[in-house]
Amino acid sequence: MGRDIPDDMDESTAITHHDQGVSFEIKLQHGSASDRTTVKAKLKTESEAEFEEKRDDFQNEVRDGAEQAHKHHEEVFGDD
């Protein structure tokens, strides 16, 4: 599979199959409602095969981005 979910982050995913292919949405969040880092991304593919080929790399890139966003948030606003 892909890399692990960044520490202290919640991840949700949704896969939708439709006439034009497959959509995959991933959302990662860290923190409370008043101090939250959120990264959300969507991958659209034209076929199930293309989706399977791209899913792991896409999910890893989003997880990397979420981890970087959280680190940046801590640098700017401080970590509690």
Short mmCIF file of C-alpha atoms in Angstrom, two decimals:
data_model
loop_
_atom_site.label_atom_id
_atom_site.label_comp_id
_atom_site.label_asym_id
_atom_site.label_seq_id
_atom_site.Cartn_x
_atom_site.Cartn_y
_atom_site.Cartn_z
CA MET A 1 0.00 0.00 0.00
CA GLY A 2 1.12 3.61 0.42
CA ARG A 3 2.84 5.56 3.15
CA ASP A 4 1.28 5.85 6.59
CA ILE A 5 -1.18 8.57 7.53
CA PRO A 6 0.71 11.47 9.17
CA ASP A 7 0.72 11.43 13.00
CA ASP A 8 -2.37 12.80 14.73
CA MET A 9 -4.29 13.21 11.47
CA ASP A 10 -7.68 11.84 10.55
CA GLU A 11 -8.17 10.61 7.00
CA SER A 12 -11.39 10.03 5.13
CA THR A 13 -11.75 8.74 1.58
CA ALA A 14 -14.60 8.33 -0.87
CA ILE A 15 -14.65 6.42 -4.16
CA THR A 16 -17.38 7.15 -6.70
CA HIS A 17 -17.93 5.07 -9.83
CA HIS A 18 -19.74 6.89 -12.64
CA ASP A 19 -20.24 6.72 -16.40
CA GLN A 20 -17.10 8.77 -17.09
CA GLY A 21 -14.82 6.69 -14.82
CA VAL A 22 -13.84 6.84 -11.15
CA SER A 23 -13.50 9.75 -8.72
CA PHE A 24 -11.41 9.39 -5.55
CA GLU A 25 -11.56 12.03 -2.85
CA ILE A 26 -9.25 12.15 0.15
CA LYS A 27 -9.42 14.52 3.12
CA LEU A 28 -6.90 14.78 5.95
CA GLN A 29 -7.44 16.89 9.07
CA HIS A 30 -5.40 17.72 12.13
CA GLY A 31 -6.57 19.70 15.14
CA SER A 32 -9.83 20.99 16.54
CA ALA A 33 -12.49 23.06 14.81
CA SER A 34 -10.92 26.32 16.04
CA ASP A 35 -7.35 25.41 15.02
CA ARG A 36 -7.43 22.94 12.14
CA THR A 37 -5.23 22.03 9.20
CA THR A 38 -7.25 20.46 6.37
CA VAL A 39 -6.04 19.10 3.04
CA LYS A 40 -8.60 17.86 0.52
CA ALA A 41 -7.91 16.53 -2.98
CA LYS A 42 -9.76 14.70 -5.73
CA LEU A 43 -8.48 12.36 -8.44
CA LYS A 44 -10.66 11.74 -11.49
CA THR A 45 -9.83 8.92 -13.88
CA GLU A 46 -11.51 7.59 -17.00
CA SER A 47 -11.33 3.90 -16.05
CA GLU A 48 -11.03 1.53 -13.12
CA ALA A 49 -7.62 0.38 -14.40
CA GLU A 50 -6.30 3.96 -14.57
CA PHE A 51 -7.64 4.59 -11.06
CA GLU A 52 -5.90 1.51 -9.64
CA GLU A 53 -2.65 2.56 -11.34
CA LYS A 54 -2.70 6.11 -9.94
CA ARG A 55 -4.34 5.71 -6.53
CA ASP A 56 -1.33 4.88 -4.33
CA ASP A 57 0.89 7.61 -5.76
CA PHE A 58 -1.92 10.16 -5.50
CA GLN A 59 -2.73 9.19 -1.92
CA ASN A 60 0.97 9.33 -0.94
CA GLU A 61 1.34 12.81 -2.46
CA VAL A 62 -1.73 14.08 -0.61
CA ARG A 63 -0.45 12.63 2.67
CA ASP A 64 2.94 14.29 2.10
CA GLY A 65 1.20 17.58 1.37
CA ALA A 66 -0.93 17.30 4.51
CA GLU A 67 2.13 16.68 6.64
CA GLN A 68 3.90 19.71 5.10
CA ALA A 69 0.79 21.88 5.60
CA HIS A 70 0.58 20.87 9.25
CA LYS A 71 4.29 21.64 9.83
CA HIS A 72 3.85 25.03 8.16
CA HIS A 73 0.79 25.73 10.33
CA GLU A 74 2.83 24.96 13.45
CA GLU A 75 5.66 27.24 12.29
CA VAL A 76 3.30 30.13 11.62
CA PHE A 77 0.84 29.77 14.50
CA GLY A 78 2.84 27.77 17.04
CA ASP A 79 2.13 24.26 18.26
CA ASP A 80 0.02 23.55 21.29
#
